[in-house]
PDB file of C-alpha atoms and ligand atoms in Angstrom:
ATOM      1  CA  UNK A   1      16.732 149.772 140.617  1.00 47.00           C
ATOM      2  CA  UNK A   2      16.465 146.230 142.318  1.00 58.00           C
ATOM      3  CA  UNK A   3      13.186 145.561 144.031  1.00 79.00           C
ATOM      4  CA  UNK A   4      12.886 145.088 147.859  1.00 95.00           C
ATOM      5  CA  UNK A   5      11.933 141.881 149.459  1.00 98.00           C
ATOM      6  CA  UNK A   6       8.372 141.687 151.273  1.00 98.00           C
ATOM      7  CA  UNK A   7       8.503 139.674 154.462  1.00 98.00           C
ATOM      8  CA  UNK A   8       5.514 139.050 156.344  1.00 98.00           C
ATOM      9  CA  UNK A   9       5.275 137.987 160.083  1.00 98.00           C
ATOM     10  CA  UNK A  10       2.213 135.899 160.982  1.00 98.00           C
ATOM     11  CA  UNK A  11       0.735 133.475 163.902  1.00 97.00           C
ATOM     12  CA  UNK A  12      -1.787 133.082 166.622  1.00 92.00           C
ATOM     13  CA  UNK A  13      -1.540 135.048 169.990  1.00 88.00           C
ATOM     14  CA  UNK A  14       1.274 134.774 172.277  1.00 89.00           C
ATOM     15  CA  UNK A  15       3.440 133.130 169.606  1.00 92.00           C
ATOM     16  CA  UNK A  16       6.572 135.689 170.252  1.00 91.00           C
ATOM     17  CA  UNK A  17       6.068 137.281 167.041  1.00 94.00           C
ATOM     18  CA  UNK A  18       6.549 140.800 167.771  1.00 92.00           C
ATOM     19  CA  UNK A  19       9.768 139.874 169.830  1.00 93.00           C
ATOM     20  CA  UNK A  20      11.081 138.112 167.110  1.00 96.00           C
ATOM     21  CA  UNK A  21      10.165 141.140 164.779  1.00 97.00           C
ATOM     22  CA  UNK A  22      12.512 143.488 166.892  1.00 97.00           C
ATOM     23  CA  UNK A  23      15.654 140.902 166.738  1.00 98.00           C
ATOM     24  CA  UNK A  24      14.730 140.402 162.941  1.00 98.00           C
ATOM     25  CA  UNK A  25      14.845 143.707 162.040  1.00 98.00           C
ATOM     26  CA  UNK A  26      17.851 144.551 163.815  1.00 98.00           C
ATOM     27  CA  UNK A  27      19.690 141.966 162.217  1.00 98.00           C
ATOM     28  CA  UNK A  28      18.573 143.000 159.108  1.00 98.00           C
ATOM     29  CA  UNK A  29      19.598 146.556 159.360  1.00 98.00           C
ATOM     30  CA  UNK A  30      22.839 145.553 160.882  1.00 98.00           C
ATOM     31  CA  UNK A  31      23.723 143.739 157.360  1.00 96.00           C
ATOM     32  CA  UNK A  32      23.196 147.116 155.821  1.00 97.00           C
ATOM     33  CA  UNK A  33      19.478 146.285 154.761  1.00 98.00           C
ATOM     34  CA  UNK A  34      17.419 149.564 154.084  1.00 98.00           C
ATOM     35  CA  UNK A  35      14.353 148.534 155.848  1.00 98.00           C
ATOM     36  CA  UNK A  36      10.812 149.822 156.333  1.00 98.00           C
ATOM     37  CA  UNK A  37       9.182 148.289 159.533  1.00 98.00           C
ATOM     38  CA  UNK A  38       5.295 148.212 159.536  1.00 98.00           C
ATOM     39  CA  UNK A  39       2.120 146.588 160.664  1.00 98.00           C
ATOM     40  CA  UNK A  40      -1.188 145.534 159.979  1.00 98.00           C
ATOM     41  CA  UNK A  41      -3.946 146.712 160.763  1.00 98.00           C
ATOM     42  CA  UNK A  42      -1.970 150.142 160.601  1.00 98.00           C
ATOM     43  CA  UNK A  43       1.176 151.763 159.165  1.00 98.00           C
ATOM     44  CA  UNK A  44      -0.366 154.952 158.174  1.00 98.00           C
ATOM     45  CA  UNK A  45      -2.584 157.569 159.591  1.00 98.00           C
ATOM     46  CA  UNK A  46      -5.788 155.895 158.515  1.00 98.00           C
ATOM     47  CA  UNK A  47      -4.564 152.389 159.167  1.00 98.00           C
ATOM     48  CA  UNK A  48      -3.743 153.299 162.687  1.00 98.00           C
ATOM     49  CA  UNK A  49      -7.564 154.803 163.178  1.00 98.00           C
ATOM     50  CA  UNK A  50      -8.677 151.676 161.824  1.00 98.00           C
ATOM     51  CA  UNK A  51      -6.790 149.580 164.048  1.00 98.00           C
ATOM     52  CA  UNK A  52      -7.772 151.432 167.122  1.00 98.00           C
ATOM     53  CA  UNK A  53     -11.567 150.854 166.133  1.00 98.00           C
ATOM     54  CA  UNK A  54     -10.838 147.421 165.445  1.00 98.00           C
ATOM     55  CA  UNK A  55      -8.762 146.280 168.718  1.00 97.00           C
ATOM     56  CA  UNK A  56     -10.972 148.412 170.990  1.00 97.00           C
ATOM     57  CA  UNK A  57     -13.181 146.114 173.247  1.00 96.00           C
ATOM     58  CA  UNK A  58     -15.550 148.995 173.611  1.00 97.00           C
ATOM     59  CA  UNK A  59     -16.444 148.785 169.743  1.00 97.00           C
ATOM     60  CA  UNK A  60     -17.899 145.369 170.768  1.00 94.00           C
ATOM     61  CA  UNK A  61     -19.578 143.030 168.078  1.00 93.00           C
ATOM     62  CA  UNK A  62     -18.826 143.866 164.798  1.00 97.00           C
ATOM     63  CA  UNK A  63     -20.090 142.359 161.637  1.00 98.00           C
ATOM     64  CA  UNK A  64     -17.773 139.898 160.594  1.00 98.00           C
ATOM     65  CA  UNK A  65     -17.916 141.482 157.144  1.00 98.00           C
ATOM     66  CA  UNK A  66     -17.443 145.115 158.639  1.00 98.00           C
ATOM     67  CA  UNK A  67     -14.254 143.622 159.818  1.00 98.00           C
ATOM     68  CA  UNK A  68     -13.049 142.105 156.964  1.00 98.00           C
ATOM     69  CA  UNK A  69     -13.770 144.951 154.952  1.00 98.00           C
ATOM     70  CA  UNK A  70     -11.812 147.481 157.449  1.00 98.00           C
ATOM     71  CA  UNK A  71      -8.931 145.081 157.324  1.00 98.00           C
ATOM     72  CA  UNK A  72      -8.825 145.607 153.535  1.00 99.00           C
ATOM     73  CA  UNK A  73      -9.508 149.416 153.680  1.00 98.00           C
ATOM     74  CA  UNK A  74      -6.381 149.704 155.778  1.00 98.00           C
ATOM     75  CA  UNK A  75      -4.373 147.273 153.715  1.00 99.00           C
ATOM     76  CA  UNK A  76      -5.213 149.299 150.440  1.00 98.00           C
ATOM     77  CA  UNK A  77      -3.945 152.730 152.172  1.00 98.00           C
ATOM     78  CA  UNK A  78      -0.869 150.739 153.512  1.00 98.00           C
ATOM     79  CA  UNK A  79       0.000 149.011 149.931  1.00 98.00           C
ATOM     80  CA  UNK A  80      -0.327 152.337 148.381  1.00 98.00           C
ATOM     81  CA  UNK A  81       1.256 154.686 150.879  1.00 98.00           C
ATOM     82  CA  UNK A  82       4.133 152.609 152.265  1.00 98.00           C
ATOM     83  CA  UNK A  83       4.465 149.528 150.891  1.00 98.00           C
ATOM     84  CA  UNK A  84       4.566 149.564 147.043  1.00 98.00           C
ATOM     85  CA  UNK A  85       6.882 152.632 147.255  1.00 98.00           C
ATOM     86  CA  UNK A  86       9.304 151.091 149.569  1.00 98.00           C
ATOM     87  CA  UNK A  87       9.603 148.045 147.424  1.00 98.00           C
ATOM     88  CA  UNK A  88       9.873 150.126 144.273  1.00 97.00           C
ATOM     89  CA  UNK A  89      12.816 152.136 146.009  1.00 97.00           C
ATOM     90  CA  UNK A  90      14.554 148.798 146.842  1.00 97.00           C
ATOM     91  CA  UNK A  91      14.252 148.937 150.457  1.00 98.00           C
ATOM     92  CA  UNK A  92      12.884 146.043 152.338  1.00 98.00           C
ATOM     93  CA  UNK A  93       9.715 145.779 153.948  1.00 98.00           C
ATOM     94  CA  UNK A  94       9.277 143.688 157.143  1.00 98.00           C
ATOM     95  CA  UNK A  95       5.240 143.818 157.849  1.00 98.00           C
ATOM     96  CA  UNK A  96       3.986 142.228 161.286  1.00 98.00           C
ATOM     97  CA  UNK A  97       0.897 140.626 159.777  1.00 98.00           C
ATOM     98  CA  UNK A  98      -0.658 141.082 156.340  1.00 98.00           C
ATOM     99  CA  UNK A  99      -3.702 139.144 154.038  1.00 99.00           C
ATOM    100  CA  UNK A 100      -2.818 135.617 155.575  1.00 99.00           C
ATOM    101  CA  UNK A 101      -4.056 137.267 158.706  1.00 98.00           C
ATOM    102  CA  UNK A 102      -7.503 138.205 157.082  1.00 99.00           C
ATOM    103  CA  UNK A 103      -7.694 134.571 156.076  1.00 99.00           C
ATOM    104  CA  UNK A 104      -7.102 132.961 159.353  1.00 98.00           C
ATOM    105  CA  UNK A 105      -8.983 135.272 161.558  1.00 98.00           C
ATOM    106  CA  UNK A 106     -11.753 136.649 159.370  1.00 98.00           C
ATOM    107  CA  UNK A 107     -11.894 133.314 157.216  1.00 98.00           C
ATOM    108  CA  UNK A 108     -10.970 130.659 159.810  1.00 98.00           C
ATOM    109  CA  UNK A 109     -12.215 132.558 163.148  1.00 98.00           C
ATOM    110  CA  UNK A 110     -15.045 134.438 161.987  1.00 98.00           C
ATOM    111  CA  UNK A 111     -16.015 131.691 159.430  1.00 98.00           C
ATOM    112  CA  UNK A 112     -16.295 134.143 156.314  1.00 98.00           C
ATOM    113  CA  UNK A 113     -15.542 132.333 153.186  1.00 98.00           C
ATOM    114  CA  UNK A 114     -12.162 132.194 151.756  1.00 98.00           C
ATOM    115  CA  UNK A 115     -13.132 132.866 148.325  1.00 98.00           C
ATOM    116  CA  UNK A 116     -14.703 135.923 149.344  1.00 97.00           C
ATOM    117  CA  UNK A 117     -11.610 137.178 151.155  1.00 98.00           C
ATOM    118  CA  UNK A 118      -9.571 135.664 147.842  1.00 98.00           C
ATOM    119  CA  UNK A 119     -11.886 138.237 145.839  1.00 98.00           C
ATOM    120  CA  UNK A 120     -10.798 141.177 147.769  1.00 98.00           C
ATOM    121  CA  UNK A 121      -7.168 140.167 148.028  1.00 98.00           C
ATOM    122  CA  UNK A 122      -7.429 140.193 143.958  1.00 98.00           C
ATOM    123  CA  UNK A 123      -8.991 143.550 144.264  1.00 98.00           C
ATOM    124  CA  UNK A 124      -7.113 145.437 146.606  1.00 98.00           C
ATOM    125  CA  UNK A 125      -3.558 143.680 145.468  1.00 98.00           C
ATOM    126  CA  UNK A 126      -3.438 141.667 142.648  1.00 98.00           C
ATOM    127  CA  UNK A 127       0.225 141.606 142.075  1.00 96.00           C
ATOM    128  CA  UNK A 128       1.541 141.722 145.314  1.00 98.00           C
ATOM    129  CA  UNK A 129       2.450 139.130 147.164  1.00 98.00           C
ATOM    130  CA  UNK A 130       4.814 138.536 150.184  1.00 98.00           C
ATOM    131  CA  UNK A 131       8.185 137.296 149.048  1.00 98.00           C
ATOM    132  CA  UNK A 132       8.470 135.141 152.465  1.00 98.00           C
ATOM    133  CA  UNK A 133       5.915 134.713 155.432  1.00 98.00           C
ATOM    134  CA  UNK A 134       7.240 133.489 158.606  1.00 98.00           C
ATOM    135  CA  UNK A 135       4.278 131.657 160.442  1.00 98.00           C
ATOM    136  CA  UNK A 136       5.086 131.556 164.217  1.00 98.00           C
ATOM    137  CA  UNK A 137       3.256 128.365 165.400  1.00 98.00           C
ATOM    138  CA  UNK A 138       2.752 127.055 168.774  1.00 96.00           C
ATOM    139  CA  UNK A 139      -0.469 125.128 170.333  1.00 97.00           C
ATOM    140  CA  UNK A 140      -3.183 127.414 171.196  1.00 96.00           C
ATOM    141  CA  UNK A 141      -3.387 126.912 174.898  1.00 95.00           C
ATOM    142  CA  UNK A 142       0.530 127.644 174.943  1.00 95.00           C
ATOM    143  CA  UNK A 143       0.067 130.771 173.464  1.00 93.00           C
ATOM    144  CA  UNK A 144      -2.882 132.027 175.118  1.00 90.00           C
ATOM    145  CA  UNK A 145      -1.048 131.144 178.548  1.00 89.00           C
ATOM    146  CA  UNK A 146       1.770 133.396 177.522  1.00 87.00           C
ATOM    147  CA  UNK A 147      -0.669 136.107 176.061  1.00 83.00           C
ATOM    148  CA  UNK A 148      -2.892 135.887 179.217  1.00 77.00           C
ATOM    149  CA  UNK A 149      -0.415 137.833 180.998  1.00 67.00           C
ATOM    150  CA  UNK A 150      -1.266 141.043 179.486  1.00 71.00           C
ATOM    151  CA  UNK A 151      -3.518 142.982 181.541  1.00 75.00           C
ATOM    152  CA  UNK A 152      -5.955 144.743 178.919  1.00 85.00           C
ATOM    153  CA  UNK A 153      -6.894 142.290 176.031  1.00 90.00           C
ATOM    154  CA  UNK A 154      -8.002 143.718 173.005  1.00 93.00           C
ATOM    155  CA  UNK A 155     -11.079 143.049 171.142  1.00 95.00           C
ATOM    156  CA  UNK A 156      -9.306 139.789 169.195  1.00 95.00           C
ATOM    157  CA  UNK A 157      -7.433 138.931 172.650  1.00 92.00           C
ATOM    158  CA  UNK A 158     -10.736 138.317 174.403  1.00 91.00           C
ATOM    159  CA  UNK A 159     -11.903 135.449 171.914  1.00 93.00           C
ATOM    160  CA  UNK A 160     -12.118 131.855 173.083  1.00 92.00           C
ATOM    161  CA  UNK A 161      -9.698 129.159 172.570  1.00 95.00           C
ATOM    162  CA  UNK A 162     -12.029 127.606 169.710  1.00 97.00           C
ATOM    163  CA  UNK A 163     -11.796 131.059 167.827  1.00 97.00           C
ATOM    164  CA  UNK A 164      -8.015 130.941 168.104  1.00 97.00           C
ATOM    165  CA  UNK A 165      -7.933 127.162 167.082  1.00 98.00           C
ATOM    166  CA  UNK A 166      -9.670 127.944 163.948  1.00 98.00           C
ATOM    167  CA  UNK A 167      -7.645 130.715 163.015  1.00 98.00           C
ATOM    168  CA  UNK A 168      -4.253 128.411 163.410  1.00 98.00           C
ATOM    169  CA  UNK A 169      -5.817 125.802 161.451  1.00 98.00           C
ATOM    170  CA  UNK A 170      -6.482 128.273 158.503  1.00 98.00           C
ATOM    171  CA  UNK A 171      -2.685 129.610 159.001  1.00 98.00           C
ATOM    172  CA  UNK A 172      -1.964 126.051 158.730  1.00 98.00           C
ATOM    173  CA  UNK A 173      -4.040 125.537 155.519  1.00 98.00           C
ATOM    174  CA  UNK A 174      -2.293 128.631 154.081  1.00 98.00           C
ATOM    175  CA  UNK A 175       1.080 127.096 154.618  1.00 98.00           C
ATOM    176  CA  UNK A 176       0.042 123.834 152.702  1.00 98.00           C
ATOM    177  CA  UNK A 177      -1.441 126.214 150.041  1.00 98.00           C
ATOM    178  CA  UNK A 178       1.552 128.174 149.795  1.00 98.00           C
ATOM    179  CA  UNK A 179       4.530 126.108 150.780  1.00 98.00           C
ATOM    180  CA  UNK A 180       7.197 128.084 148.729  1.00 98.00           C
ATOM    181  CA  UNK A 181       6.039 131.499 150.689  1.00 98.00           C
ATOM    182  CA  UNK A 182       4.694 130.481 153.824  1.00 98.00           C
ATOM    183  CA  UNK A 183       7.675 128.926 156.118  1.00 98.00           C
ATOM    184  CA  UNK A 184       6.726 127.521 159.408  1.00 98.00           C
ATOM    185  CA  UNK A 185       8.752 128.738 162.561  1.00 98.00           C
ATOM    186  CA  UNK A 186       8.474 126.595 165.657  1.00 98.00           C
ATOM    187  CA  UNK A 187       7.344 129.215 168.448  1.00 97.00           C
ATOM    188  CA  UNK A 188       7.202 126.733 171.144  1.00 96.00           C
ATOM    189  CA  UNK A 189      11.202 126.832 171.384  1.00 95.00           C
ATOM    190  CA  UNK A 190      12.898 129.488 173.323  1.00 95.00           C
ATOM    191  CA  UNK A 191      13.686 132.939 172.066  1.00 95.00           C
ATOM    192  CA  UNK A 192      17.373 132.397 170.839  1.00 96.00           C
ATOM    193  CA  UNK A 193      16.069 129.291 168.698  1.00 97.00           C
ATOM    194  CA  UNK A 194      13.275 130.861 167.213  1.00 97.00           C
ATOM    195  CA  UNK A 195      15.385 133.545 166.212  1.00 97.00           C
ATOM    196  CA  UNK A 196      18.072 131.651 164.566  1.00 98.00           C
ATOM    197  CA  UNK A 197      15.145 129.477 162.675  1.00 98.00           C
ATOM    198  CA  UNK A 198      13.621 132.957 161.380  1.00 98.00           C
ATOM    199  CA  UNK A 199      17.094 133.925 160.264  1.00 98.00           C
ATOM    200  CA  UNK A 200      18.044 130.680 158.511  1.00 98.00           C
ATOM    201  CA  UNK A 201      14.556 131.414 156.615  1.00 98.00           C
ATOM    202  CA  UNK A 202      15.446 134.595 155.670  1.00 98.00           C
ATOM    203  CA  UNK A 203      18.759 134.165 154.684  1.00 97.00           C
ATOM    204  CA  UNK A 204      18.172 132.836 150.914  1.00 97.00           C
ATOM    205  CA  UNK A 205      16.465 136.579 150.086  1.00 97.00           C
ATOM    206  CA  UNK A 206      19.843 137.827 150.082  1.00 95.00           C
TER     207      UNK A 206
HETATM  208  P1  LIG B   1      -1.167 142.399 166.538  1.00 64.58           P
HETATM  209  O1  LIG B   1      -0.838 143.382 166.462  1.00 64.58           O
HETATM  210  O2  LIG B   1      -0.252 141.263 165.551  1.00 64.58           O
HETATM  211  O3  LIG B   1      -1.464 141.653 167.631  1.00 64.58           O
HETATM  212  P2  LIG B   1      -0.778 140.541 168.516  1.00 64.58           P
HETATM  213  O4  LIG B   1       0.860 140.798 168.346  1.00 64.58           O
HETATM  214  O5  LIG B   1      -0.953 141.177 169.757  1.00 64.58           O
HETATM  215  O6  LIG B   1      -0.955 139.218 168.111  1.00 64.58           O
HETATM  216  O7  LIG B   1      -2.402 142.149 165.505  1.00 64.58           O
HETATM  217  C1  LIG B   1      -3.632 142.867 165.846  1.00 64.58           C
HETATM  218  C2  LIG B   1      -4.740 141.956 165.811  1.00 64.58           C
HETATM  219  O8  LIG B   1      -5.358 142.225 164.300  1.00 64.58           O
HETATM  220  C3  LIG B   1      -4.292 140.242 165.928  1.00 64.58           C
HETATM  221  O9  LIG B   1      -5.210 139.835 166.901  1.00 64.58           O
HETATM  222  C4  LIG B   1      -5.001 139.704 164.923  1.00 64.58           C
HETATM  223  C5  LIG B   1      -6.009 140.720 164.006  1.00 64.58           C
HETATM  224  N1  LIG B   1      -6.108 141.060 162.714  1.00 64.58           N
HETATM  225  C6  LIG B   1      -7.109 140.369 161.922  1.00 64.58           C
HETATM  226  O10 LIG B   1      -7.735 139.756 162.415  1.00 64.58           O
HETATM  227  N2  LIG B   1      -7.380 140.160 160.371  1.00 64.58           N
HETATM  228  C7  LIG B   1      -6.268 140.809 159.606  1.00 64.58           C
HETATM  229  O11 LIG B   1      -6.236 140.677 158.586  1.00 64.58           O
HETATM  230  C8  LIG B   1      -4.881 141.524 160.314  1.00 64.58           C
HETATM  231  C9  LIG B   1      -3.724 142.203 159.531  1.00 64.58           C
HETATM  232  C10 LIG B   1      -4.781 141.320 161.848  1.00 64.58           C
END
């Protein structure tokens, strides 16, 4: 059986990643792809429980290490229960965030060492990497202005500009490190243009 394709979507706040995800999923399914759509943290019962703790502003200040370990706890469950079985069955997986987000947010944003995160990555998924990662990128201030329209910011959305600047820089560093896998989508374009660019980047996977 042919192995499916694993696509992940990444970006800083307000990059329009979720809007693009819906359009990409519709397009893939329209082309006959047997698609599993998921997200991190989340995707499983355990993952969604951890997600509510991680995103709830009432959780307050978490040790950066606790935050990182919860992300990977959710991820281990997600891979075992959802991602691996789907790919082995020849399905495609479209996942809203994956391990690059841990490098960007817990590494770049919280300042944890990238080496430590790599150790967890090697431990939790030594043989699994996305086939393609779309990095929806735009200037931090612009993204925060867009995201600012949300009424109830989650624990991450409450962070300051400096935090998201570090997140963005860490994402761009991931792209420089893995140019074959991580591809930039210019998220400052309009919705149509963003989707077109994403389509063109996914096309070679067929
Ligand atoms: P998401 O639902 O993509 O939020 P949004 O679409 O509003 O940007 O992701 C939830 C949050 O979790 C997001 O702020 C980034 C954070 N996150 C991490 O900090 N580390 C991780 O490893 C993952 C997967 C997400």
